[in-house]
Amino acid sequence: EAQVTQNPRYLITVTGKKLTVTCSQNMNHEYMSWYRQDPGLGLRQIYYSMNVEVTDKGDVPEGYKVSRKEKRNFPLILESPSPNQTSLYFCASSLLATSGGIYEQYFGPGTRLTVT
Amino acid sequence: GNSVTQMEGPVTLSEEAFLTINCTYTATGYPSLFWYVQYPGEGLQLLLKATKADDKGSNKGFEATYRKETTSFHLEKGSVQVSDSAVYFCALSRMDSSYKLIFGSGTRLLVRP
């Protein structure tokens, strides 16, 4: 089954304790992205990657890191989490269009993170 | 810049009522347009899409037509069910080097039995 998986689904942590949220897709998609969803603010892109070793900032990258060492995986790293990073996080993947741009994105189930 | 504007919710309907959720966009060039649905506790799922003017996307009884003259992509369904209760997001993707999906703020639909 074609899917995007994320782990963990729920995480409660304390300020400053490094954490990683994993994301994996089995569709051989070049493009992967992380979003956060907050009430009243909709979905905001954190980082994206167009292929292995190619990453770029989205709209709200501060406080986050990513890496893309393999095509299928795109982990999100919070090196020193703070309470304002409490949010619902989604990973997504997509094919790249040959003319530029991306096709529809496929989303993971989400990770609800609480930082106290 | 590029943006998507959706009608504010929540939209509350009775079962079997007609649904319209308005979506308008601002974009240069010829974007692709999408509707995503988010059921409670789940991630976003692609509901339908349209890639060029006058295209009609349809799925599960939902329809939306890409109207370039009015820069709109309104979501419609003739008869809603309780199971359609969810948050609906309109989105656009410019098919150029922007490599970004731009979302509207989402519209919550609540269908009562």
PDB file of C-alpha atoms in Angstrom:
ATOM      1  CA  GLU A   1       0.000   0.000   0.000  1.00  0.00           C
ATOM      2  CA  ALA A   2       1.330   3.425  -0.980  1.00  0.00           C
ATOM      3  CA  GLN A   3       1.733   5.493   2.131  1.00  0.00           C
ATOM      4  CA  VAL A   4       3.608   8.030   4.190  1.00  0.00           C
ATOM      5  CA  THR A   5       4.346   6.936   7.739  1.00  0.00           C
ATOM      6  CA  GLN A   6       5.361   9.044  10.704  1.00  0.00           C
ATOM      7  CA  ASN A   7       6.612   8.107  14.137  1.00  0.00           C
ATOM      8  CA  PRO A   8       5.774   8.682  16.848  1.00  0.00           C
ATOM      9  CA  ARG A   9       2.123   9.660  16.508  1.00  0.00           C
ATOM     10  CA  TYR A  10       2.056  11.322  19.905  1.00  0.00           C
ATOM     11  CA  LEU A  11       4.930  12.754  21.909  1.00  0.00           C
ATOM     12  CA  ILE A  12       5.117  14.707  25.138  1.00  0.00           C
ATOM     13  CA  THR A  13       8.518  16.080  26.017  1.00  0.00           C
ATOM     14  CA  VAL A  14      10.212  18.783  28.050  1.00  0.00           C
ATOM     15  CA  THR A  15      11.895  21.969  26.957  1.00  0.00           C
ATOM     16  CA  GLY A  16      15.391  21.458  25.613  1.00  0.00           C
ATOM     17  CA  LYS A  17      15.304  17.694  25.174  1.00  0.00           C
ATOM     18  CA  LYS A  18      16.323  16.847  21.606  1.00  0.00           C
ATOM     19  CA  LEU A  19      13.862  14.811  19.612  1.00  0.00           C
ATOM     20  CA  THR A  20      13.427  13.401  16.132  1.00  0.00           C
ATOM     21  CA  VAL A  21      10.201  12.692  14.285  1.00  0.00           C
ATOM     22  CA  THR A  22      10.685  10.165  11.520  1.00  0.00           C
ATOM     23  CA  CYS A  23       8.962  10.195   8.142  1.00  0.00           C
ATOM     24  CA  SER A  24       9.114   7.523   5.486  1.00  0.00           C
ATOM     25  CA  GLN A  25       7.401   7.081   2.110  1.00  0.00           C
ATOM     26  CA  ASN A  26       7.268   4.029  -0.147  1.00  0.00           C
ATOM     27  CA  MET A  27       6.235   5.747  -3.395  1.00  0.00           C
ATOM     28  CA  ASN A  28       9.704   6.665  -4.656  1.00  0.00           C
ATOM     29  CA  HIS A  29       8.788  10.359  -4.487  1.00  0.00           C
ATOM     30  CA  GLU A  30      11.526  12.910  -4.995  1.00  0.00           C
ATOM     31  CA  TYR A  31       9.834  15.680  -3.023  1.00  0.00           C
ATOM     32  CA  MET A  32       9.194  15.552   0.713  1.00  0.00           C
ATOM     33  CA  SER A  33       8.045  18.245   3.085  1.00  0.00           C
ATOM     34  CA  TRP A  34       7.206  18.989   6.705  1.00  0.00           C
ATOM     35  CA  TYR A  35       4.284  21.128   7.850  1.00  0.00           C
ATOM     36  CA  ARG A  36       2.951  22.217  11.170  1.00  0.00           C
ATOM     37  CA  GLN A  37      -0.734  22.817  11.764  1.00  0.00           C
ATOM     38  CA  ASP A  38      -1.903  25.247  14.431  1.00  0.00           C
ATOM     39  CA  PRO A  39      -5.422  26.498  15.204  1.00  0.00           C
ATOM     40  CA  GLY A  40      -6.196  29.645  13.257  1.00  0.00           C
ATOM     41  CA  LEU A  41      -2.924  29.481  11.307  1.00  0.00           C
ATOM     42  CA  GLY A  42      -3.628  26.601   8.962  1.00  0.00           C
ATOM     43  CA  LEU A  43      -0.740  24.568   7.562  1.00  0.00           C
ATOM     44  CA  ARG A  44       2.677  26.161   7.389  1.00  0.00           C
ATOM     45  CA  GLN A  45       5.636  24.610   5.658  1.00  0.00           C
ATOM     46  CA  ILE A  46       8.755  24.071   7.773  1.00  0.00           C
ATOM     47  CA  TYR A  47      11.263  22.520   5.374  1.00  0.00           C
ATOM     48  CA  TYR A  48      11.187  20.667   2.102  1.00  0.00           C
ATOM     49  CA  SER A  49      13.484  18.484   0.071  1.00  0.00           C
ATOM     50  CA  MET A  50      13.578  17.934  -3.670  1.00  0.00           C
ATOM     51  CA  ASN A  51      15.885  14.947  -3.533  1.00  0.00           C
ATOM     52  CA  VAL A  52      18.620  13.254  -1.540  1.00  0.00           C
ATOM     53  CA  GLU A  53      20.920  15.819   0.063  1.00  0.00           C
ATOM     54  CA  VAL A  54      18.795  18.720  -1.280  1.00  0.00           C
ATOM     55  CA  THR A  55      16.806  20.584   1.361  1.00  0.00           C
ATOM     56  CA  ASP A  56      15.465  24.107   1.684  1.00  0.00           C
ATOM     57  CA  LYS A  57      13.632  26.266   4.179  1.00  0.00           C
ATOM     58  CA  GLY A  58       9.905  26.721   4.125  1.00  0.00           C
ATOM     59  CA  ASP A  59       7.973  29.481   5.826  1.00  0.00           C
ATOM     60  CA  VAL A  60       8.718  28.628   9.466  1.00  0.00           C
ATOM     61  CA  PRO A  61      12.113  26.857   9.680  1.00  0.00           C
ATOM     62  CA  GLU A  62      13.391  28.405  12.934  1.00  0.00           C
ATOM     63  CA  GLY A  63      14.104  25.811  15.605  1.00  0.00           C
ATOM     64  CA  TYR A  64      14.003  22.839  13.219  1.00  0.00           C
ATOM     65  CA  LYS A  65      16.503  20.804  11.238  1.00  0.00           C
ATOM     66  CA  VAL A  66      16.050  18.167   8.568  1.00  0.00           C
ATOM     67  CA  SER A  67      18.192  15.748   6.642  1.00  0.00           C
ATOM     68  CA  ARG A  68      17.651  13.668   3.509  1.00  0.00           C
ATOM     69  CA  LYS A  69      20.219  10.922   3.336  1.00  0.00           C
ATOM     70  CA  GLU A  70      17.928   8.414   1.670  1.00  0.00           C
ATOM     71  CA  LYS A  71      15.144   9.066  -0.803  1.00  0.00           C
ATOM     72  CA  ARG A  72      12.459   7.429   1.329  1.00  0.00           C
ATOM     73  CA  ASN A  73      13.242   9.104   4.661  1.00  0.00           C
ATOM     74  CA  PHE A  74      12.999  12.722   5.786  1.00  0.00           C
ATOM     75  CA  PRO A  75      13.343  13.098   9.565  1.00  0.00           C
ATOM     76  CA  LEU A  76      12.476  16.309  11.397  1.00  0.00           C
ATOM     77  CA  ILE A  77      14.834  17.220  14.226  1.00  0.00           C
ATOM     78  CA  LEU A  78      14.132  19.569  17.107  1.00  0.00           C
ATOM     79  CA  GLU A  79      17.465  20.058  18.828  1.00  0.00           C
ATOM     80  CA  SER A  80      16.134  22.164  21.701  1.00  0.00           C
ATOM     81  CA  PRO A  81      12.346  22.077  21.694  1.00  0.00           C
ATOM     82  CA  SER A  82      10.397  24.942  23.197  1.00  0.00           C
ATOM     83  CA  PRO A  83       6.723  25.216  24.171  1.00  0.00           C
ATOM     84  CA  ASN A  84       5.942  27.291  21.060  1.00  0.00           C
ATOM     85  CA  GLN A  85       6.754  24.194  19.006  1.00  0.00           C
ATOM     86  CA  THR A  86       3.778  22.392  20.488  1.00  0.00           C
ATOM     87  CA  SER A  87       1.802  21.554  17.383  1.00  0.00           C
ATOM     88  CA  LEU A  88       0.490  18.919  14.998  1.00  0.00           C
ATOM     89  CA  TYR A  89       3.149  17.974  12.456  1.00  0.00           C
ATOM     90  CA  PHE A  90       2.610  16.441   9.039  1.00  0.00           C
ATOM     91  CA  CYS A  91       5.050  14.936   6.616  1.00  0.00           C
ATOM     92  CA  ALA A  92       4.132  14.822   2.928  1.00  0.00           C
ATOM     93  CA  SER A  93       5.631  13.550  -0.316  1.00  0.00           C
ATOM     94  CA  SER A  94       5.089  14.157  -3.996  1.00  0.00           C
ATOM     95  CA  LEU A  95       6.458  13.555  -7.452  1.00  0.00           C
ATOM     96  CA  LEU A  96       8.259  16.438  -9.114  1.00  0.00           C
ATOM     97  CA  ALA A  97       6.831  17.711 -12.380  1.00  0.00           C
ATOM     98  CA  THR A  98       9.311  17.736 -15.275  1.00  0.00           C
ATOM     99  CA  SER A  99       8.238  21.267 -16.143  1.00  0.00           C
ATOM    100  CA  GLY A 100       8.852  22.430 -12.603  1.00  0.00           C
ATOM    101  CA  GLY A 101       6.610  22.406  -9.569  1.00  0.00           C
ATOM    102  CA  ILE A 102       5.060  19.508  -7.716  1.00  0.00           C
ATOM    103  CA  TYR A 103       2.048  17.288  -8.180  1.00  0.00           C
ATOM    104  CA  GLU A 104      -0.442  16.513  -5.440  1.00  0.00           C
ATOM    105  CA  GLN A 105       1.088  15.715  -2.078  1.00  0.00           C
ATOM    106  CA  TYR A 106       0.436  12.613  -0.010  1.00  0.00           C
ATOM    107  CA  PHE A 107       0.322  13.190   3.723  1.00  0.00           C
ATOM    108  CA  GLY A 108       1.278  11.121   6.721  1.00  0.00           C
ATOM    109  CA  PRO A 109      -1.125  10.651   9.657  1.00  0.00           C
ATOM    110  CA  GLY A 110       0.428  13.391  11.765  1.00  0.00           C
ATOM    111  CA  THR A 111       2.474  13.645  14.959  1.00  0.00           C
ATOM    112  CA  ARG A 112       1.016  15.538  17.876  1.00  0.00           C
ATOM    113  CA  LEU A 113       3.866  17.076  19.840  1.00  0.00           C
ATOM    114  CA  THR A 114       3.537  18.702  23.252  1.00  0.00           C
ATOM    115  CA  VAL A 115       6.517  20.521  24.755  1.00  0.00           C
ATOM    116  CA  THR A 116       6.187  21.437  28.430  1.00  0.00           C
TER     117      THR A 116
ATOM    118  CA  GLY B   1       1.883  36.811  -4.263  1.00  0.00           C
ATOM    119  CA  ASN B   2       0.132  33.473  -4.388  1.00  0.00           C
ATOM    120  CA  SER B   3      -2.713  32.847  -1.987  1.00  0.00           C
ATOM    121  CA  VAL B   4      -5.865  30.845  -1.415  1.00  0.00           C
ATOM    122  CA  THR B   5      -8.950  32.219   0.316  1.00  0.00           C
ATOM    123  CA  GLN B   6     -11.675  29.968   1.671  1.00  0.00           C
ATOM    124  CA  MET B   7     -14.982  30.758   3.271  1.00  0.00           C
ATOM    125  CA  GLU B   8     -14.832  30.712   7.020  1.00  0.00           C
ATOM    126  CA  GLY B   9     -16.509  27.961   8.912  1.00  0.00           C
ATOM    127  CA  PRO B  10     -17.906  26.178  10.557  1.00  0.00           C
ATOM    128  CA  VAL B  11     -20.511  25.233   8.010  1.00  0.00           C
ATOM    129  CA  THR B  12     -23.353  23.319   9.620  1.00  0.00           C
ATOM    130  CA  LEU B  13     -25.790  21.390   7.429  1.00  0.00           C
ATOM    131  CA  SER B  14     -28.444  18.766   7.835  1.00  0.00           C
ATOM    132  CA  GLU B  15     -27.958  15.402   6.198  1.00  0.00           C
ATOM    133  CA  GLU B  16     -28.865  15.391   2.478  1.00  0.00           C
ATOM    134  CA  ALA B  17     -28.430  19.165   2.165  1.00  0.00           C
ATOM    135  CA  PHE B  18     -26.491  20.738  -0.706  1.00  0.00           C
ATOM    136  CA  LEU B  19     -22.954  21.818   0.085  1.00  0.00           C
ATOM    137  CA  THR B  20     -20.880  24.636  -1.349  1.00  0.00           C
ATOM    138  CA  ILE B  21     -17.535  25.688   0.086  1.00  0.00           C
ATOM    139  CA  ASN B  22     -16.097  28.693  -1.700  1.00  0.00           C
ATOM    140  CA  CYS B  23     -12.450  28.920  -2.684  1.00  0.00           C
ATOM    141  CA  THR B  24     -10.744  31.676  -4.650  1.00  0.00           C
ATOM    142  CA  TYR B  25      -7.099  31.987  -5.496  1.00  0.00           C
ATOM    143  CA  THR B  26      -4.454  34.455  -6.561  1.00  0.00           C
ATOM    144  CA  ALA B  27      -1.573  33.122  -8.596  1.00  0.00           C
ATOM    145  CA  THR B  28       0.545  33.937 -11.585  1.00  0.00           C
ATOM    146  CA  GLY B  29       0.610  31.499 -14.445  1.00  0.00           C
ATOM    147  CA  TYR B  30      -1.505  28.377 -14.491  1.00  0.00           C
ATOM    148  CA  PRO B  31      -1.615  26.638 -11.130  1.00  0.00           C
ATOM    149  CA  SER B  32      -2.990  23.217 -10.367  1.00  0.00           C
ATOM    150  CA  LEU B  33      -5.817  23.274  -7.824  1.00  0.00           C
ATOM    151  CA  PHE B  34      -6.699  20.770  -5.130  1.00  0.00           C
ATOM    152  CA  TRP B  35      -9.178  20.026  -2.411  1.00  0.00           C
ATOM    153  CA  TYR B  36      -7.943  18.087   0.593  1.00  0.00           C
ATOM    154  CA  VAL B  37     -10.047  16.664   3.410  1.00  0.00           C
ATOM    155  CA  GLN B  38      -8.986  16.088   7.008  1.00  0.00           C
ATOM    156  CA  TYR B  39     -11.186  13.782   9.072  1.00  0.00           C
ATOM    157  CA  PRO B  40     -10.952  14.061  12.865  1.00  0.00           C
ATOM    158  CA  GLY B  41      -7.643  12.739  14.152  1.00  0.00           C
ATOM    159  CA  GLU B  42      -6.260  11.991  10.705  1.00  0.00           C
ATOM    160  CA  GLY B  43      -3.914  13.468   8.145  1.00  0.00           C
ATOM    161  CA  LEU B  44      -4.919  15.279   4.974  1.00  0.00           C
ATOM    162  CA  GLN B  45      -6.227  13.217   2.085  1.00  0.00           C
ATOM    163  CA  LEU B  46      -6.470  14.388  -1.484  1.00  0.00           C
ATOM    164  CA  LEU B  47     -10.152  14.665  -2.362  1.00  0.00           C
ATOM    165  CA  LEU B  48      -9.970  15.948  -5.942  1.00  0.00           C
ATOM    166  CA  LYS B  49      -7.846  18.015  -8.282  1.00  0.00           C
ATOM    167  CA  ALA B  50      -7.898  19.999 -11.514  1.00  0.00           C
ATOM    168  CA  THR B  51      -4.847  20.927 -13.529  1.00  0.00           C
ATOM    169  CA  LYS B  52      -6.166  23.372 -16.129  1.00  0.00           C
ATOM    170  CA  ALA B  53      -8.958  25.840 -16.765  1.00  0.00           C
ATOM    171  CA  ASP B  54     -12.456  24.347 -17.104  1.00  0.00           C
ATOM    172  CA  ASP B  55     -11.332  20.994 -15.726  1.00  0.00           C
ATOM    173  CA  LYS B  56     -13.769  19.419 -13.295  1.00  0.00           C
ATOM    174  CA  GLY B  57     -12.384  17.301 -10.491  1.00  0.00           C
ATOM    175  CA  SER B  58     -14.717  14.819  -8.842  1.00  0.00           C
ATOM    176  CA  ASN B  59     -14.568  12.132  -6.168  1.00  0.00           C
ATOM    177  CA  LYS B  60     -16.985  10.579  -3.644  1.00  0.00           C
ATOM    178  CA  GLY B  61     -19.829  12.787  -4.892  1.00  0.00           C
ATOM    179  CA  PHE B  62     -17.793  15.986  -4.496  1.00  0.00           C
ATOM    180  CA  GLU B  63     -17.071  18.205  -7.492  1.00  0.00           C
ATOM    181  CA  ALA B  64     -15.112  21.372  -8.200  1.00  0.00           C
ATOM    182  CA  THR B  65     -14.540  23.206 -11.467  1.00  0.00           C
ATOM    183  CA  TYR B  66     -11.411  25.224 -12.242  1.00  0.00           C
ATOM    184  CA  ARG B  67     -12.710  28.658 -13.244  1.00  0.00           C
ATOM    185  CA  LYS B  68      -9.911  30.838 -14.499  1.00  0.00           C
ATOM    186  CA  GLU B  69     -12.129  33.823 -15.304  1.00  0.00           C
ATOM    187  CA  THR B  70     -13.300  34.056 -11.695  1.00  0.00           C
ATOM    188  CA  THR B  71     -10.140  32.496 -10.186  1.00  0.00           C
ATOM    189  CA  SER B  72     -12.315  30.089  -8.233  1.00  0.00           C
ATOM    190  CA  PHE B  73     -12.477  26.386  -7.373  1.00  0.00           C
ATOM    191  CA  HIS B  74     -15.621  25.976  -5.298  1.00  0.00           C
ATOM    192  CA  LEU B  75     -16.340  22.585  -3.741  1.00  0.00           C
ATOM    193  CA  GLU B  76     -19.865  21.199  -4.117  1.00  0.00           C
ATOM    194  CA  LYS B  77     -21.792  18.106  -3.134  1.00  0.00           C
ATOM    195  CA  GLY B  78     -25.417  17.474  -3.867  1.00  0.00           C
ATOM    196  CA  SER B  79     -26.330  15.539  -0.735  1.00  0.00           C
ATOM    197  CA  VAL B  80     -24.042  15.496   2.278  1.00  0.00           C
ATOM    198  CA  GLN B  81     -23.807  12.707   4.825  1.00  0.00           C
ATOM    199  CA  VAL B  82     -22.833  12.731   8.485  1.00  0.00           C
ATOM    200  CA  SER B  83     -19.619  10.962   7.466  1.00  0.00           C
ATOM    201  CA  ASP B  84     -18.625  14.033   5.403  1.00  0.00           C
ATOM    202  CA  SER B  85     -18.039  15.997   8.608  1.00  0.00           C
ATOM    203  CA  ALA B  86     -14.416  17.093   8.363  1.00  0.00           C
ATOM    204  CA  VAL B  87     -12.169  20.050   7.600  1.00  0.00           C
ATOM    205  CA  TYR B  88     -11.744  20.868   3.920  1.00  0.00           C
ATOM    206  CA  PHE B  89      -8.685  22.639   2.537  1.00  0.00           C
ATOM    207  CA  CYS B  90      -8.358  24.276  -0.845  1.00  0.00           C
ATOM    208  CA  ALA B  91      -4.791  24.437  -2.185  1.00  0.00           C
ATOM    209  CA  LEU B  92      -2.827  25.448  -5.236  1.00  0.00           C
ATOM    210  CA  SER B  93       0.477  24.428  -6.736  1.00  0.00           C
ATOM    211  CA  ARG B  94       2.180  26.576  -9.285  1.00  0.00           C
ATOM    212  CA  MET B  95       3.680  24.307 -11.892  1.00  0.00           C
ATOM    213  CA  ASP B  96       6.946  26.164 -12.025  1.00  0.00           C
ATOM    214  CA  SER B  97       9.969  26.337  -9.810  1.00  0.00           C
ATOM    215  CA  SER B  98       8.186  27.445  -6.649  1.00  0.00           C
ATOM    216  CA  TYR B  99       7.883  23.822  -5.421  1.00  0.00           C
ATOM    217  CA  LYS B 100       5.236  24.696  -2.919  1.00  0.00           C
ATOM    218  CA  LEU B 101       1.657  23.779  -2.078  1.00  0.00           C
ATOM    219  CA  ILE B 102      -0.242  26.836  -0.824  1.00  0.00           C
ATOM    220  CA  PHE B 103      -3.190  26.087   1.434  1.00  0.00           C
ATOM    221  CA  GLY B 104      -6.273  27.983   2.400  1.00  0.00           C
ATOM    222  CA  SER B 105      -7.129  28.209   6.071  1.00  0.00           C
ATOM    223  CA  GLY B 106      -9.580  25.324   5.963  1.00  0.00           C
ATOM    224  CA  THR B 107     -13.360  25.132   6.376  1.00  0.00           C
ATOM    225  CA  ARG B 108     -14.915  22.900   9.004  1.00  0.00           C
ATOM    226  CA  LEU B 109     -18.068  21.107   7.885  1.00  0.00           C
ATOM    227  CA  LEU B 110     -20.456  19.635  10.419  1.00  0.00           C
ATOM    228  CA  VAL B 111     -23.316  17.515   9.122  1.00  0.00           C
ATOM    229  CA  ARG B 112     -26.140  16.768  11.537  1.00  0.00           C
ATOM    230  CA  PRO B 113     -28.385  13.700  11.210  1.00  0.00           C
TER     231      PRO B 113
END
